[in-house]
PDB file of C-alpha atoms in Angstrom:
ATOM      1  CA  MET A   1     -19.399 -26.850  48.780  1.00  0.00           C
ATOM      2  CA  THR A   2     -20.713 -27.595  45.327  1.00  0.00           C
ATOM      3  CA  ASN A   3     -19.890 -29.205  42.012  1.00  0.00           C
ATOM      4  CA  HIS A   4     -18.711 -27.670  38.800  1.00  0.00           C
ATOM      5  CA  PHE A   5     -19.395 -30.176  36.063  1.00  0.00           C
ATOM      6  CA  TYR A   6     -20.543 -29.196  32.589  1.00  0.00           C
ATOM      7  CA  PHE A   7     -23.597 -30.473  30.782  1.00  0.00           C
ATOM      8  CA  ASN A   8     -24.362 -30.571  27.108  1.00  0.00           C
ATOM      9  CA  LEU A   9     -27.415 -32.681  26.388  1.00  0.00           C
ATOM     10  CA  ASN A  10     -26.459 -32.969  22.714  1.00  0.00           C
ATOM     11  CA  GLY A  11     -23.979 -35.636  23.684  1.00  0.00           C
ATOM     12  CA  ARG A  12     -20.311 -35.993  24.504  1.00  0.00           C
ATOM     13  CA  ASP A  13     -19.127 -36.103  20.898  1.00  0.00           C
ATOM     14  CA  SER A  14     -21.419 -33.402  19.612  1.00  0.00           C
ATOM     15  CA  THR A  15     -19.987 -30.208  18.290  1.00  0.00           C
ATOM     16  CA  ASP A  16     -23.346 -28.405  18.875  1.00  0.00           C
ATOM     17  CA  ARG A  17     -23.489 -25.718  21.446  1.00  0.00           C
ATOM     18  CA  ILE A  18     -26.207 -25.488  24.128  1.00  0.00           C
ATOM     19  CA  TYR A  19     -28.478 -23.035  22.250  1.00  0.00           C
ATOM     20  CA  ASN A  20     -31.106 -25.758  21.534  1.00  0.00           C
ATOM     21  CA  HIS A  21     -31.554 -26.513  25.242  1.00  0.00           C
ATOM     22  CA  LEU A  22     -34.615 -25.455  27.210  1.00  0.00           C
ATOM     23  CA  ILE A  23     -34.068 -24.413  30.805  1.00  0.00           C
ATOM     24  CA  LYS A  24     -36.388 -23.707  33.672  1.00  0.00           C
ATOM     25  CA  ILE A  25     -35.107 -22.257  36.965  1.00  0.00           C
ATOM     26  CA  ASN A  26     -37.612 -22.067  39.846  1.00  0.00           C
ATOM     27  CA  SER A  27     -36.585 -18.612  41.042  1.00  0.00           C
ATOM     28  CA  ASP A  28     -38.247 -15.219  41.318  1.00  0.00           C
ATOM     29  CA  LYS A  29     -34.974 -13.484  42.312  1.00  0.00           C
ATOM     30  CA  TYR A  30     -31.323 -13.421  41.360  1.00  0.00           C
ATOM     31  CA  LEU A  31     -28.303 -11.712  42.968  1.00  0.00           C
ATOM     32  CA  GLU A  32     -27.142  -8.579  41.261  1.00  0.00           C
ATOM     33  CA  LEU A  33     -23.499  -8.474  40.167  1.00  0.00           C
ATOM     34  CA  ASN A  34     -20.950  -5.704  40.379  1.00  0.00           C
ATOM     35  CA  THR A  35     -18.835  -4.864  37.364  1.00  0.00           C
ATOM     36  CA  ASP A  36     -16.129  -7.179  38.695  1.00  0.00           C
ATOM     37  CA  ASN A  37     -18.572 -10.138  38.704  1.00  0.00           C
ATOM     38  CA  THR A  38     -18.884 -10.265  42.478  1.00  0.00           C
ATOM     39  CA  VAL A  39     -22.345 -10.096  44.088  1.00  0.00           C
ATOM     40  CA  SER A  40     -23.484  -6.664  45.174  1.00  0.00           C
ATOM     41  CA  GLY A  41     -25.655  -7.960  47.991  1.00  0.00           C
ATOM     42  CA  ASN A  42     -28.871  -6.872  46.252  1.00  0.00           C
ATOM     43  CA  CYS A  43     -31.606  -9.308  45.251  1.00  0.00           C
ATOM     44  CA  LYS A  44     -33.330  -8.423  42.026  1.00  0.00           C
ATOM     45  CA  GLN A  45     -36.665  -9.640  40.650  1.00  0.00           C
ATOM     46  CA  VAL A  46     -36.447 -11.682  37.502  1.00  0.00           C
ATOM     47  CA  ASP A  47     -39.692 -10.245  36.098  1.00  0.00           C
ATOM     48  CA  GLN A  48     -39.397  -8.968  32.529  1.00  0.00           C
ATOM     49  CA  SER A  49     -35.641  -9.604  32.294  1.00  0.00           C
ATOM     50  CA  LYS A  50     -33.374 -12.122  30.662  1.00  0.00           C
ATOM     51  CA  TYR A  51     -33.212 -13.746  34.111  1.00  0.00           C
ATOM     52  CA  ASP A  52     -36.865 -14.796  33.992  1.00  0.00           C
ATOM     53  CA  LEU A  53     -36.423 -18.562  33.443  1.00  0.00           C
ATOM     54  CA  ARG A  54     -39.452 -19.659  35.421  1.00  0.00           C
ATOM     55  CA  ASP A  55     -40.936 -21.341  32.355  1.00  0.00           C
ATOM     56  CA  PHE A  56     -38.959 -23.476  29.921  1.00  0.00           C
ATOM     57  CA  THR A  57     -36.910 -21.043  27.840  1.00  0.00           C
ATOM     58  CA  LEU A  58     -34.836 -21.700  24.790  1.00  0.00           C
ATOM     59  CA  LEU A  59     -31.250 -20.649  25.520  1.00  0.00           C
ATOM     60  CA  ALA A  60     -30.866 -19.333  21.996  1.00  0.00           C
ATOM     61  CA  GLU A  61     -33.377 -16.639  22.945  1.00  0.00           C
ATOM     62  CA  ARG A  62     -31.246 -15.458  25.860  1.00  0.00           C
ATOM     63  CA  ILE A  63     -27.607 -15.951  24.893  1.00  0.00           C
ATOM     64  CA  SER A  64     -25.603 -15.195  21.815  1.00  0.00           C
ATOM     65  CA  ILE A  65     -22.144 -16.197  20.622  1.00  0.00           C
ATOM     66  CA  ASP A  66     -21.572 -12.794  19.034  1.00  0.00           C
ATOM     67  CA  ALA A  67     -22.269 -10.615  22.072  1.00  0.00           C
ATOM     68  CA  ASP A  68     -19.843  -9.672  24.873  1.00  0.00           C
ATOM     69  CA  TRP A  69     -20.333 -10.837  28.450  1.00  0.00           C
ATOM     70  CA  PRO A  70     -22.654 -10.368  30.305  1.00  0.00           C
ATOM     71  CA  GLU A  71     -25.049 -10.207  27.334  1.00  0.00           C
ATOM     72  CA  ASN A  72     -23.593 -13.415  25.837  1.00  0.00           C
ATOM     73  CA  GLY A  73     -24.490 -15.721  28.675  1.00  0.00           C
ATOM     74  CA  PHE A  74     -25.320 -16.361  32.344  1.00  0.00           C
ATOM     75  CA  ASP A  75     -22.978 -16.376  35.257  1.00  0.00           C
ATOM     76  CA  ASN A  76     -25.533 -15.771  37.983  1.00  0.00           C
ATOM     77  CA  TYR A  77     -26.884 -17.000  41.311  1.00  0.00           C
ATOM     78  CA  PHE A  78     -30.633 -17.609  41.449  1.00  0.00           C
ATOM     79  CA  LEU A  79     -32.513 -17.793  44.768  1.00  0.00           C
ATOM     80  CA  GLY A  80     -34.676 -20.905  45.045  1.00  0.00           C
ATOM     81  CA  ASN A  81     -38.427 -20.340  45.522  1.00  0.00           C
ATOM     82  CA  ASN A  82     -39.244 -23.294  47.732  1.00  0.00           C
ATOM     83  CA  ASN A  83     -36.899 -23.872  50.680  1.00  0.00           C
ATOM     84  CA  SER A  84     -39.250 -24.679  53.518  1.00  0.00           C
ATOM     85  CA  SER A  85     -36.799 -26.743  55.493  1.00  0.00           C
ATOM     86  CA  ASP A  86     -33.047 -27.183  55.704  1.00  0.00           C
ATOM     87  CA  LEU A  87     -33.482 -30.881  54.873  1.00  0.00           C
ATOM     88  CA  ALA A  88     -36.268 -30.719  52.297  1.00  0.00           C
ATOM     89  CA  LEU A  89     -35.395 -31.102  48.652  1.00  0.00           C
ATOM     90  CA  SER A  90     -37.009 -28.700  46.189  1.00  0.00           C
ATOM     91  CA  VAL A  91     -36.751 -28.562  42.399  1.00  0.00           C
ATOM     92  CA  LEU A  92     -34.348 -25.759  41.539  1.00  0.00           C
ATOM     93  CA  ALA A  93     -33.964 -26.319  37.823  1.00  0.00           C
ATOM     94  CA  SER A  94     -35.018 -28.534  34.881  1.00  0.00           C
ATOM     95  CA  VAL A  95     -33.273 -28.752  31.466  1.00  0.00           C
ATOM     96  CA  LYS A  96     -34.283 -30.556  28.330  1.00  0.00           C
ATOM     97  CA  ASN A  97     -33.063 -30.982  24.811  1.00  0.00           C
ATOM     98  CA  PRO A  98     -36.071 -31.203  22.441  1.00  0.00           C
ATOM     99  CA  SER A  99     -33.976 -32.658  19.591  1.00  0.00           C
ATOM    100  CA  ASN A 100     -33.242 -35.935  21.378  1.00  0.00           C
ATOM    101  CA  GLY A 101     -35.645 -35.918  24.415  1.00  0.00           C
ATOM    102  CA  ILE A 102     -32.911 -36.044  27.080  1.00  0.00           C
ATOM    103  CA  MET A 103     -33.841 -34.087  30.185  1.00  0.00           C
ATOM    104  CA  PHE A 104     -32.957 -33.774  33.850  1.00  0.00           C
ATOM    105  CA  GLU A 105     -34.279 -32.235  37.007  1.00  0.00           C
ATOM    106  CA  LEU A 106     -32.068 -30.859  39.762  1.00  0.00           C
ATOM    107  CA  LYS A 107     -33.334 -30.961  43.314  1.00  0.00           C
ATOM    108  CA  SER A 108     -31.453 -29.686  46.371  1.00  0.00           C
ATOM    109  CA  ASN A 109     -31.805 -28.577  49.963  1.00  0.00           C
ATOM    110  CA  GLN A 110     -29.638 -25.556  49.155  1.00  0.00           C
ATOM    111  CA  PRO A 111     -31.128 -22.036  49.044  1.00  0.00           C
ATOM    112  CA  GLY A 112     -30.304 -21.506  45.355  1.00  0.00           C
ATOM    113  CA  LEU A 113     -28.037 -22.291  42.465  1.00  0.00           C
ATOM    114  CA  TYR A 114     -25.491 -20.753  40.133  1.00  0.00           C
ATOM    115  CA  PHE A 115     -26.211 -20.942  36.407  1.00  0.00           C
ATOM    116  CA  TYR A 116     -23.149 -20.608  34.177  1.00  0.00           C
ATOM    117  CA  THR A 117     -23.272 -20.965  30.398  1.00  0.00           C
ATOM    118  CA  GLY A 118     -19.631 -21.590  29.635  1.00  0.00           C
ATOM    119  CA  ASN A 119     -19.071 -18.024  28.537  1.00  0.00           C
ATOM    120  CA  PHE A 120     -15.302 -18.434  28.672  1.00  0.00           C
ATOM    121  CA  LEU A 121     -14.856 -22.097  27.903  1.00  0.00           C
ATOM    122  CA  ASP A 122     -11.770 -23.076  25.938  1.00  0.00           C
ATOM    123  CA  ILE A 123     -10.628 -26.546  27.037  1.00  0.00           C
ATOM    124  CA  SER A 124      -9.390 -29.753  25.456  1.00  0.00           C
ATOM    125  CA  THR A 125     -10.299 -33.119  26.931  1.00  0.00           C
ATOM    126  CA  SER A 126      -8.283 -36.270  27.286  1.00  0.00           C
ATOM    127  CA  HIS A 127     -10.426 -37.946  24.596  1.00  0.00           C
ATOM    128  CA  GLY A 128      -9.562 -35.325  21.999  1.00  0.00           C
ATOM    129  CA  SER A 129     -12.552 -33.009  22.058  1.00  0.00           C
ATOM    130  CA  HIS A 130     -12.211 -29.257  22.241  1.00  0.00           C
ATOM    131  CA  PHE A 131     -14.961 -27.220  23.891  1.00  0.00           C
ATOM    132  CA  LYS A 132     -15.415 -23.490  23.395  1.00  0.00           C
ATOM    133  CA  LYS A 133     -17.841 -20.792  24.471  1.00  0.00           C
ATOM    134  CA  HIS A 134     -21.388 -22.158  25.121  1.00  0.00           C
ATOM    135  CA  HIS A 135     -20.480 -25.791  24.509  1.00  0.00           C
ATOM    136  CA  GLY A 136     -21.631 -26.592  28.098  1.00  0.00           C
ATOM    137  CA  PHE A 137     -23.425 -25.184  31.053  1.00  0.00           C
ATOM    138  CA  CYS A 138     -23.203 -25.628  34.854  1.00  0.00           C
ATOM    139  CA  LEU A 139     -25.927 -25.670  37.510  1.00  0.00           C
ATOM    140  CA  GLU A 140     -24.349 -25.501  40.964  1.00  0.00           C
ATOM    141  CA  ALA A 141     -26.558 -25.761  44.031  1.00  0.00           C
ATOM    142  CA  HIS A 142     -25.021 -24.043  47.065  1.00  0.00           C
ATOM    143  CA  ASN A 143     -25.358 -21.306  49.645  1.00  0.00           C
ATOM    144  CA  TYR A 144     -25.361 -17.623  48.596  1.00  0.00           C
ATOM    145  CA  PRO A 145     -21.933 -16.637  47.227  1.00  0.00           C
ATOM    146  CA  ASP A 146     -19.866 -14.172  49.298  1.00  0.00           C
ATOM    147  CA  SER A 147     -22.248 -14.615  52.222  1.00  0.00           C
ATOM    148  CA  LEU A 148     -19.545 -13.791  54.731  1.00  0.00           C
ATOM    149  CA  ASN A 149     -19.539 -10.236  53.430  1.00  0.00           C
ATOM    150  CA  HIS A 150     -23.302  -9.724  53.314  1.00  0.00           C
ATOM    151  CA  LYS A 151     -25.126  -9.915  56.680  1.00  0.00           C
ATOM    152  CA  GLN A 152     -28.531 -10.258  54.957  1.00  0.00           C
ATOM    153  CA  PHE A 153     -27.447 -13.563  53.297  1.00  0.00           C
ATOM    154  CA  PRO A 154     -27.857 -16.959  55.010  1.00  0.00           C
ATOM    155  CA  ASN A 155     -25.007 -17.850  57.344  1.00  0.00           C
ATOM    156  CA  CYS A 156     -22.277 -19.993  55.800  1.00  0.00           C
ATOM    157  CA  ILE A 157     -20.144 -20.538  58.945  1.00  0.00           C
ATOM    158  CA  LEU A 158     -19.951 -24.132  60.162  1.00  0.00           C
ATOM    159  CA  ASN A 159     -19.111 -24.297  63.836  1.00  0.00           C
ATOM    160  CA  PRO A 160     -17.525 -27.485  65.280  1.00  0.00           C
ATOM    161  CA  GLU A 161     -20.735 -28.536  67.076  1.00  0.00           C
ATOM    162  CA  LYS A 162     -22.848 -28.315  63.828  1.00  0.00           C
ATOM    163  CA  GLU A 163     -23.294 -30.900  61.174  1.00  0.00           C
ATOM    164  CA  TYR A 164     -23.331 -29.912  57.543  1.00  0.00           C
ATOM    165  CA  TYR A 165     -25.815 -31.680  55.301  1.00  0.00           C
ATOM    166  CA  HIS A 166     -25.993 -30.837  51.637  1.00  0.00           C
ATOM    167  CA  LEU A 167     -27.955 -32.941  49.176  1.00  0.00           C
ATOM    168  CA  THR A 168     -28.372 -32.392  45.481  1.00  0.00           C
ATOM    169  CA  THR A 169     -29.938 -34.943  43.142  1.00  0.00           C
ATOM    170  CA  LEU A 170     -30.077 -35.081  39.379  1.00  0.00           C
ATOM    171  CA  THR A 171     -32.845 -37.205  37.834  1.00  0.00           C
ATOM    172  CA  PHE A 172     -32.361 -37.964  34.144  1.00  0.00           C
ATOM    173  CA  SER A 173     -35.061 -39.174  31.760  1.00  0.00           C
ATOM    174  CA  ILE A 174     -36.066 -39.306  28.101  1.00  0.00           C
ATOM    175  CA  GLU A 175     -39.164 -37.375  27.148  1.00  0.00           C
TER     176      GLU A 175
END
């Protein structure tokens, strides 16, 4: 289980895309994708790649409106670096907008998170806004995707005698 809400720290009525956002994902590894956008089962190191977001990184340096996917954005699962306990929260990601100081930190007891930069957004809202490519991003803390088909991934089966406990917190502040 997870969420799939979009963020744009420029504000609800802003027409600005997310290129001015700084993101930090506490991950040394990400899951490699097949050409059909399913996970291959291989974990790759983020070192010296566009996936190295371990320090605050300006999204404009990693995504472009003019390029085709996957170069134009992220749609990837990152493995968290600090999951010492099933119940312990660890910081998986932090995002900030230097133009207005809005920032948030995402903590979770999940083993990683999906980072999606709205590569295919094209939606209209009930309040009259229209959002297109890169107008928002998602951070979704959850278990490894497609873990049923990859024995090396953490188990995702919940048996009747087991209790499921998933906690994700978002802490917002002004810098």
